[in-house]
Amino acid sequence: MDPVKKASKHSWKRDEILRVLQETNEHPTADWIYQKLRPTIPDLSLGTVYRNLARFKEEGTVISVGTVNGQERFDAYTVPHTHFVCQCCGKVIDLESVAPSIESQAVASGLPGAKIETWSLTLTGLCPDCAENIN
């Protein structure tokens, strides 16, 4: 352990934040997680949620999908996969079948033989519901 960093104590609030994130496919915001937990953890602060999400990202426990409609979205499914973001409603959807292979990415990027450790691909457009409502 880095001697400069203090050992952190186990936190049940941290466990609950992670549990809620792992149990949803919504790709939630910090505010969504806060609102979900607030009824059962009345002394939870939004700052606590943000600090723990930052920690989870640093540890690799969660990933950031990016900013959608002005708010960062999170995903506890950390295996590299593709996301689709609806530009109309902000829905974020996992697309497993669109995930390119690591080798094809290295070749496509002009780096054949490179060792790619992680990747991110986000497609944007209109989800089926929003596309149907426009027609």
Tab-separated table of N, CA and C in Angstrom:
chain	number	residue	atom	x	y	z
A	1	MET	N	0.842	-1.186	0.000
A	1	MET	CA	0.000	0.000	0.000
A	1	MET	C	0.884	1.244	0.000
A	2	ASP	N	0.448	2.256	-0.703
A	2	ASP	CA	1.156	3.524	-0.743
A	2	ASP	C	1.157	4.127	0.652
A	3	PRO	N	2.351	4.410	1.236
A	3	PRO	CA	2.389	4.917	2.608
A	3	PRO	C	1.738	6.290	2.754
A	4	VAL	N	1.623	7.034	1.660
A	4	VAL	CA	1.008	8.352	1.723
A	4	VAL	C	-0.502	8.234	1.873
A	5	LYS	N	-1.086	7.204	1.263
A	5	LYS	CA	-2.525	7.006	1.343
A	5	LYS	C	-2.887	6.339	2.654
A	6	LYS	N	-3.962	6.809	3.240
A	6	LYS	CA	-4.450	6.192	4.467
A	6	LYS	C	-5.231	4.929	4.121
A	7	ALA	N	-5.141	3.954	4.979
A	7	ALA	CA	-5.959	2.760	4.792
A	7	ALA	C	-7.410	3.164	5.003
A	8	SER	N	-8.265	2.769	4.079
A	8	SER	CA	-9.671	3.151	4.219
A	8	SER	C	-10.430	2.059	4.955
A	9	LYS	N	-11.355	2.513	5.784
A	9	LYS	CA	-12.163	1.557	6.524
A	9	LYS	C	-13.290	1.056	5.635
A	10	HIS	N	-13.761	-0.128	5.952
A	10	HIS	CA	-14.867	-0.709	5.200
A	10	HIS	C	-16.112	0.127	5.446
A	11	SER	N	-16.880	0.357	4.390
A	11	SER	CA	-18.056	1.207	4.510
A	11	SER	C	-19.277	0.494	3.952
A	12	TRP	N	-20.306	0.362	4.751
A	12	TRP	CA	-21.536	-0.280	4.265
A	12	TRP	C	-22.231	0.613	3.248
A	13	LYS	N	-22.064	1.925	3.362
A	13	LYS	CA	-22.643	2.821	2.357
A	13	LYS	C	-21.986	2.574	1.000
A	14	ARG	N	-20.678	2.409	1.017
A	14	ARG	CA	-19.951	2.101	-0.223
A	14	ARG	C	-20.465	0.796	-0.819
A	15	ASP	N	-20.657	-0.199	0.021
A	15	ASP	CA	-21.186	-1.484	-0.442
A	15	ASP	C	-22.560	-1.320	-1.091
A	16	GLU	N	-23.401	-0.496	-0.480
A	16	GLU	CA	-24.755	-0.285	-1.016
A	16	GLU	C	-24.725	0.475	-2.341
A	17	ILE	N	-23.846	1.449	-2.459
A	17	ILE	CA	-23.703	2.192	-3.719
A	17	ILE	C	-23.300	1.234	-4.829
A	18	LEU	N	-22.323	0.388	-4.542
A	18	LEU	CA	-21.874	-0.581	-5.537
A	18	LEU	C	-22.968	-1.592	-5.852
A	19	ARG	N	-23.677	-2.062	-4.844
A	19	ARG	CA	-24.752	-3.039	-5.059
A	19	ARG	C	-25.814	-2.474	-5.998
A	20	VAL	N	-26.256	-1.263	-5.739
A	20	VAL	CA	-27.284	-0.640	-6.581
A	20	VAL	C	-26.784	-0.506	-8.012
A	21	LEU	N	-25.548	-0.123	-8.166
A	21	LEU	CA	-24.970	0.018	-9.505
A	21	LEU	C	-24.865	-1.326	-10.221
A	22	GLN	N	-24.492	-2.361	-9.482
A	22	GLN	CA	-24.358	-3.690	-10.083
A	22	GLN	C	-25.699	-4.324	-10.419
A	23	GLU	N	-26.763	-3.904	-9.755
A	23	GLU	CA	-28.075	-4.519	-9.961
A	23	GLU	C	-28.917	-3.841	-11.034
A	24	THR	N	-28.371	-2.856	-11.723
A	24	THR	CA	-29.147	-2.166	-12.738
A	24	THR	C	-28.441	-2.202	-14.092
A	25	ASN	N	-29.243	-2.141	-15.141
A	25	ASN	CA	-28.720	-2.007	-16.501
A	25	ASN	C	-28.972	-0.601	-17.026
A	26	GLU	N	-29.352	0.312	-16.143
A	26	GLU	CA	-29.734	1.664	-16.518
A	26	GLU	C	-28.563	2.588	-16.841
A	27	HIS	N	-27.334	2.217	-16.503
A	27	HIS	CA	-26.185	3.103	-16.667
A	27	HIS	C	-26.478	4.423	-15.955
A	28	PRO	N	-26.651	4.347	-14.626
A	28	PRO	CA	-27.167	5.480	-13.877
A	28	PRO	C	-26.184	6.630	-13.683
A	29	THR	N	-26.758	7.752	-13.270
A	29	THR	CA	-25.991	8.910	-12.841
A	29	THR	C	-25.785	8.791	-11.337
A	30	ALA	N	-24.897	9.622	-10.796
A	30	ALA	CA	-24.709	9.659	-9.344
A	30	ALA	C	-26.014	10.051	-8.664
A	31	ASP	N	-26.741	10.994	-9.248
A	31	ASP	CA	-28.006	11.437	-8.666
A	31	ASP	C	-29.038	10.302	-8.633
A	32	TRP	N	-29.084	9.481	-9.681
A	32	TRP	CA	-30.010	8.353	-9.735
A	32	TRP	C	-29.713	7.380	-8.594
A	33	ILE	N	-28.416	7.096	-8.392
A	33	ILE	CA	-28.005	6.190	-7.314
A	33	ILE	C	-28.387	6.794	-5.966
A	34	TYR	N	-28.110	8.073	-5.802
A	34	TYR	CA	-28.451	8.787	-4.561
A	34	TYR	C	-29.952	8.700	-4.279
A	35	GLN	N	-30.771	8.973	-5.267
A	35	GLN	CA	-32.227	8.933	-5.091
A	35	GLN	C	-32.713	7.517	-4.766
A	36	LYS	N	-32.072	6.529	-5.352
A	36	LYS	CA	-32.443	5.129	-5.114
A	36	LYS	C	-32.137	4.714	-3.669
A	37	LEU	N	-31.024	5.198	-3.131
A	37	LEU	CA	-30.593	4.786	-1.794
A	37	LEU	C	-31.099	5.679	-0.671
A	38	ARG	N	-31.470	6.875	-0.990
A	38	ARG	CA	-31.871	7.855	0.035
A	38	ARG	C	-32.984	7.346	0.965
A	39	PRO	N	-34.006	6.638	0.483
A	39	PRO	CA	-35.049	6.152	1.400
A	39	PRO	C	-34.527	5.180	2.467
A	40	THR	N	-33.524	4.383	2.142
A	40	THR	CA	-33.010	3.412	3.118
A	40	THR	C	-31.772	3.907	3.848
A	41	ILE	N	-31.122	4.939	3.311
A	41	ILE	CA	-29.934	5.523	3.964
A	41	ILE	C	-30.157	7.041	4.033
A	42	PRO	N	-30.969	7.503	4.980
A	42	PRO	CA	-31.337	8.917	5.019
A	42	PRO	C	-30.166	9.885	5.206
A	43	ASP	N	-29.076	9.427	5.815
A	43	ASP	CA	-27.940	10.328	6.018
A	43	ASP	C	-26.916	10.259	4.879
A	44	LEU	N	-27.268	9.587	3.800
A	44	LEU	CA	-26.382	9.519	2.631
A	44	LEU	C	-26.332	10.891	1.968
A	45	SER	N	-25.132	11.296	1.567
A	45	SER	CA	-25.006	12.566	0.844
A	45	SER	C	-24.631	12.279	-0.608
A	46	LEU	N	-24.991	13.209	-1.465
A	46	LEU	CA	-24.624	13.086	-2.877
A	46	LEU	C	-23.109	13.091	-3.022
A	47	GLY	N	-22.427	13.840	-2.171
A	47	GLY	CA	-20.964	13.865	-2.178
A	47	GLY	C	-20.373	12.489	-1.906
A	48	THR	N	-20.987	11.748	-0.988
A	48	THR	CA	-20.524	10.385	-0.687
A	48	THR	C	-20.666	9.500	-1.918
A	49	VAL	N	-21.771	9.649	-2.625
A	49	VAL	CA	-21.975	8.862	-3.847
A	49	VAL	C	-20.890	9.204	-4.872
A	50	TYR	N	-20.659	10.490	-5.100
A	50	TYR	CA	-19.635	10.908	-6.065
A	50	TYR	C	-18.244	10.417	-5.667
A	51	ARG	N	-17.887	10.555	-4.391
A	51	ARG	CA	-16.561	10.101	-3.941
A	51	ARG	C	-16.379	8.605	-4.156
A	52	ASN	N	-17.422	7.833	-3.856
A	52	ASN	CA	-17.318	6.387	-4.029
A	52	ASN	C	-17.287	5.994	-5.500
A	53	LEU	N	-18.046	6.678	-6.342
A	53	LEU	CA	-17.988	6.390	-7.775
A	53	LEU	C	-16.593	6.686	-8.322
A	54	ALA	N	-15.987	7.777	-7.874
A	54	ALA	CA	-14.622	8.101	-8.302
A	54	ALA	C	-13.655	7.003	-7.849
A	55	ARG	N	-13.850	6.529	-6.655
A	55	ARG	CA	-12.999	5.448	-6.127
A	55	ARG	C	-13.194	4.164	-6.933
A	56	PHE	N	-14.455	3.821	-7.220
A	56	PHE	CA	-14.732	2.617	-8.011
A	56	PHE	C	-14.103	2.715	-9.399
A	57	LYS	N	-14.170	3.894	-10.003
A	57	LYS	CA	-13.546	4.078	-11.322
A	57	LYS	C	-12.035	3.878	-11.225
A	58	GLU	N	-11.431	4.450	-10.206
A	58	GLU	CA	-9.989	4.316	-10.001
A	58	GLU	C	-9.592	2.856	-9.792
A	59	GLU	N	-10.411	2.116	-9.061
A	59	GLU	CA	-10.144	0.693	-8.787
A	59	GLU	C	-10.475	-0.201	-9.980
A	60	GLY	N	-11.252	0.321	-10.935
A	60	GLY	CA	-11.669	-0.487	-12.074
A	60	GLY	C	-12.926	-1.297	-11.797
A	61	THR	N	-13.607	-1.002	-10.701
A	61	THR	CA	-14.829	-1.706	-10.332
A	61	THR	C	-15.995	-1.266	-11.203
A	62	VAL	N	-15.976	-0.013	-11.642
A	62	VAL	CA	-16.992	0.530	-12.543
A	62	VAL	C	-16.288	1.330	-13.637
A	63	ILE	N	-17.011	1.576	-14.712
A	63	ILE	CA	-16.499	2.429	-15.772
A	63	ILE	C	-17.457	3.598	-15.977
A	64	SER	N	-16.930	4.645	-16.545
A	64	SER	CA	-17.761	5.774	-16.932
A	64	SER	C	-18.148	5.575	-18.386
A	65	VAL	N	-19.423	5.693	-18.675
A	65	VAL	CA	-19.901	5.589	-20.049
A	65	VAL	C	-19.691	6.919	-20.759
A	66	GLY	N	-19.509	7.977	-19.983
A	66	GLY	CA	-19.343	9.311	-20.523
A	66	GLY	C	-20.472	10.199	-20.041
A	67	THR	N	-20.504	11.403	-20.563
A	67	THR	CA	-21.529	12.362	-20.162
A	67	THR	C	-22.681	12.314	-21.150
A	68	VAL	N	-23.868	12.112	-20.623
A	68	VAL	CA	-25.087	12.067	-21.424
A	68	VAL	C	-26.050	13.089	-20.836
A	69	ASN	N	-26.501	14.001	-21.654
A	69	ASN	CA	-27.405	15.067	-21.190
A	69	ASN	C	-26.845	15.793	-19.964
A	70	GLY	N	-25.538	16.030	-19.971
A	70	GLY	CA	-24.901	16.814	-18.914
A	70	GLY	C	-24.535	16.076	-17.649
A	71	GLN	N	-24.794	14.759	-17.579
A	71	GLN	CA	-24.456	14.002	-16.377
A	71	GLN	C	-23.650	12.762	-16.738
A	72	GLU	N	-22.609	12.503	-15.936
A	72	GLU	CA	-21.794	11.316	-16.154
A	72	GLU	C	-22.612	10.076	-15.831
A	73	ARG	N	-22.486	9.065	-16.689
A	73	ARG	CA	-23.217	7.807	-16.503
A	73	ARG	C	-22.205	6.703	-16.186
A	74	PHE	N	-22.625	5.724	-15.394
A	74	PHE	CA	-21.735	4.690	-14.889
A	74	PHE	C	-22.236	3.294	-15.240
A	75	ASP	N	-21.295	2.351	-15.289
A	75	ASP	CA	-21.604	0.969	-15.638
A	75	ASP	C	-20.735	0.056	-14.783
A	76	ALA	N	-21.355	-0.892	-14.085
A	76	ALA	CA	-20.604	-1.851	-13.275
A	76	ALA	C	-20.135	-3.039	-14.104
A	77	TYR	N	-20.599	-3.134	-15.343
A	77	TYR	CA	-20.156	-4.205	-16.239
A	77	TYR	C	-18.897	-3.694	-16.937
A	78	THR	N	-17.740	-4.137	-16.452
A	78	THR	CA	-16.469	-3.554	-16.883
A	78	THR	C	-15.784	-4.293	-18.022
A	79	VAL	N	-16.357	-5.394	-18.468
A	79	VAL	CA	-15.801	-6.081	-19.632
A	79	VAL	C	-15.973	-5.155	-20.836
A	80	PRO	N	-14.943	-4.969	-21.654
A	80	PRO	CA	-15.105	-4.067	-22.798
A	80	PRO	C	-16.323	-4.452	-23.647
A	81	HIS	N	-17.181	-3.467	-23.874
A	81	HIS	CA	-18.374	-3.671	-24.694
A	81	HIS	C	-18.803	-2.330	-25.268
A	82	THR	N	-19.654	-2.384	-26.236
A	82	THR	CA	-20.119	-1.193	-26.930
A	82	THR	C	-21.384	-0.648	-26.280
A	83	HIS	N	-21.509	0.670	-26.273
A	83	HIS	CA	-22.714	1.322	-25.778
A	83	HIS	C	-23.395	2.072	-26.914
A	84	PHE	N	-24.705	2.120	-26.847
A	84	PHE	CA	-25.502	2.954	-27.742
A	84	PHE	C	-26.171	4.009	-26.867
A	85	VAL	N	-26.037	5.280	-27.240
A	85	VAL	CA	-26.643	6.374	-26.487
A	85	VAL	C	-27.672	7.058	-27.370
A	86	CYS	N	-28.899	7.133	-26.888
A	86	CYS	CA	-29.955	7.812	-27.625
A	86	CYS	C	-29.797	9.317	-27.438
A	87	GLN	N	-29.700	10.029	-28.529
A	87	GLN	CA	-29.527	11.481	-28.487
A	87	GLN	C	-30.802	12.196	-28.066
A	88	CYS	N	-31.930	11.507	-28.105
A	88	CYS	CA	-33.208	12.123	-27.764
A	88	CYS	C	-33.535	11.936	-26.282
A	89	CYS	N	-33.632	10.696	-25.821
A	89	CYS	CA	-34.066	10.431	-24.440
A	89	CYS	C	-32.908	10.183	-23.472
A	90	GLY	N	-31.691	9.975	-23.984
A	90	GLY	CA	-30.533	9.756	-23.127
A	90	GLY	C	-30.350	8.325	-22.663
A	91	LYS	N	-31.186	7.409	-23.135
A	91	LYS	CA	-31.058	5.995	-22.754
A	91	LYS	C	-29.696	5.472	-23.213
A	92	VAL	N	-29.063	4.649	-22.369
A	92	VAL	CA	-27.794	4.008	-22.707
A	92	VAL	C	-28.046	2.504	-22.737
A	93	ILE	N	-27.667	1.872	-23.839
A	93	ILE	CA	-27.940	0.452	-24.044
A	93	ILE	C	-26.637	-0.276	-24.330
A	94	ASP	N	-26.431	-1.441	-23.697
A	94	ASP	CA	-25.272	-2.284	-23.991
A	94	ASP	C	-25.497	-3.013	-25.300
A	95	LEU	N	-24.468	-3.039	-26.145
A	95	LEU	CA	-24.530	-3.760	-27.416
A	95	LEU	C	-23.385	-4.767	-27.456
A	96	GLU	N	-23.660	-5.970	-27.026
A	96	GLU	CA	-22.622	-7.012	-26.993
A	96	GLU	C	-22.176	-7.432	-28.393
A	97	SER	N	-23.111	-7.517	-29.323
A	97	SER	CA	-22.790	-8.069	-30.639
A	97	SER	C	-21.975	-7.121	-31.511
A	98	VAL	N	-21.776	-5.881	-31.071
A	98	VAL	CA	-21.037	-4.909	-31.865
A	98	VAL	C	-19.582	-4.817	-31.412
A	99	ALA	N	-19.226	-5.540	-30.365
A	99	ALA	CA	-17.883	-5.437	-29.804
A	99	ALA	C	-16.828	-5.981	-30.766
A	100	PRO	N	-15.932	-5.104	-31.245
A	100	PRO	CA	-14.872	-5.575	-32.126
A	100	PRO	C	-13.804	-6.322	-31.334
A	101	SER	N	-13.076	-7.168	-32.020
A	101	SER	CA	-12.010	-7.900	-31.341
A	101	SER	C	-10.828	-6.968	-31.097
A	102	ILE	N	-10.049	-7.282	-30.092
A	102	ILE	CA	-8.860	-6.489	-29.777
A	102	ILE	C	-7.914	-6.458	-30.976
A	103	GLU	N	-7.775	-7.591	-31.644
A	103	GLU	CA	-6.869	-7.651	-32.792
A	103	GLU	C	-7.333	-6.734	-33.922
A	104	SER	N	-8.647	-6.732	-34.201
A	104	SER	CA	-9.145	-5.878	-35.278
A	104	SER	C	-8.976	-4.416	-34.934
A	105	GLN	N	-9.056	-4.072	-33.667
A	105	GLN	CA	-8.841	-2.686	-33.261
A	105	GLN	C	-7.394	-2.269	-33.467
A	106	ALA	N	-6.464	-3.149	-33.143
A	106	ALA	CA	-5.054	-2.823	-33.316
A	106	ALA	C	-4.737	-2.604	-34.789
A	107	VAL	N	-5.273	-3.454	-35.634
A	107	VAL	CA	-5.042	-3.330	-37.075
A	107	VAL	C	-5.704	-2.062	-37.603
A	108	ALA	N	-6.966	-1.833	-37.204
A	108	ALA	CA	-7.703	-0.665	-37.683
A	108	ALA	C	-7.058	0.636	-37.218
A	109	SER	N	-6.426	0.618	-36.062
A	109	SER	CA	-5.817	1.835	-35.551
A	109	SER	C	-4.433	2.076	-36.147
A	110	GLY	N	-3.976	1.164	-37.005
A	110	GLY	CA	-2.650	1.326	-37.589
A	110	GLY	C	-1.543	0.883	-36.661
A	111	LEU	N	-1.886	0.084	-35.660
A	111	LEU	CA	-0.909	-0.396	-34.691
A	111	LEU	C	-0.881	-1.917	-34.634
A	112	PRO	N	-0.714	-2.580	-35.773
A	112	PRO	CA	-0.678	-4.049	-35.705
A	112	PRO	C	0.415	-4.503	-34.742
A	113	GLY	N	0.075	-5.473	-33.927
A	113	GLY	CA	1.022	-5.988	-32.948
A	113	GLY	C	0.992	-5.237	-31.626
A	114	ALA	N	0.241	-4.145	-31.547
A	114	ALA	CA	0.143	-3.392	-30.296
A	114	ALA	C	-0.667	-4.185	-29.282
A	115	LYS	N	-0.407	-3.939	-28.031
A	115	LYS	CA	-1.154	-4.601	-26.959
A	115	LYS	C	-2.176	-3.616	-26.413
A	116	ILE	N	-3.419	-3.786	-26.818
A	116	ILE	CA	-4.500	-2.935	-26.337
A	116	ILE	C	-5.044	-3.553	-25.058
A	117	GLU	N	-5.074	-2.772	-23.998
A	117	GLU	CA	-5.528	-3.292	-22.712
A	117	GLU	C	-7.009	-3.052	-22.467
A	118	THR	N	-7.545	-1.982	-22.969
A	118	THR	CA	-8.959	-1.709	-22.825
A	118	THR	C	-9.393	-0.816	-23.978
A	119	TRP	N	-10.686	-0.747	-24.199
A	119	TRP	CA	-11.205	0.090	-25.273
A	119	TRP	C	-12.618	0.510	-24.939
A	120	SER	N	-13.086	1.506	-25.668
A	120	SER	CA	-14.434	2.009	-25.476
A	120	SER	C	-14.992	2.410	-26.825
A	121	LEU	N	-16.213	2.008	-27.100
A	121	LEU	CA	-16.877	2.366	-28.344
A	121	LEU	C	-18.307	2.757	-28.001
A	122	THR	N	-18.695	3.947	-28.416
A	122	THR	CA	-20.045	4.428	-28.155
A	122	THR	C	-20.679	4.846	-29.465
A	123	LEU	N	-21.835	4.283	-29.748
A	123	LEU	CA	-22.618	4.647	-30.919
A	123	LEU	C	-23.719	5.590	-30.458
A	124	THR	N	-24.051	6.578	-31.260
A	124	THR	CA	-25.127	7.500	-30.898
A	124	THR	C	-26.158	7.550	-32.012
A	125	GLY	N	-27.368	7.874	-31.642
A	125	GLY	CA	-28.455	7.955	-32.607
A	125	GLY	C	-29.766	8.007	-31.860
A	126	LEU	N	-30.801	7.452	-32.442
A	126	LEU	CA	-32.110	7.401	-31.807
A	126	LEU	C	-32.455	5.960	-31.471
A	127	CYS	N	-32.893	5.737	-30.230
A	127	CYS	CA	-33.320	4.399	-29.832
A	127	CYS	C	-34.601	4.059	-30.589
A	128	PRO	N	-35.001	2.793	-30.619
A	128	PRO	CA	-36.214	2.419	-31.339
A	128	PRO	C	-37.463	3.213	-30.945
A	129	ASP	N	-37.628	3.462	-29.631
A	129	ASP	CA	-38.808	4.211	-29.168
A	129	ASP	C	-38.806	5.643	-29.700
A	130	CYS	N	-37.667	6.306	-29.604
A	130	CYS	CA	-37.589	7.704	-30.078
A	130	CYS	C	-37.683	7.779	-31.593
A	131	ALA	N	-37.072	6.827	-32.283
A	131	ALA	CA	-37.141	6.816	-33.757
A	131	ALA	C	-38.586	6.614	-34.223
A	132	GLU	N	-39.314	5.772	-33.502
A	132	GLU	CA	-40.721	5.524	-33.854
A	132	GLU	C	-41.581	6.768	-33.620
A	133	ASN	N	-41.280	7.511	-32.567
A	133	ASN	CA	-42.054	8.702	-32.249
A	133	ASN	C	-41.805	9.849	-33.228
A	134	ILE	N	-40.681	9.823	-33.915
A	134	ILE	CA	-40.377	10.881	-34.878
A	134	ILE	C	-41.122	10.651	-36.174
A	135	ASN	N	-41.343	9.397	-36.538
A	135	ASN	CA	-42.013	9.082	-37.813
A	135	ASN	C	-43.484	9.311	-37.758
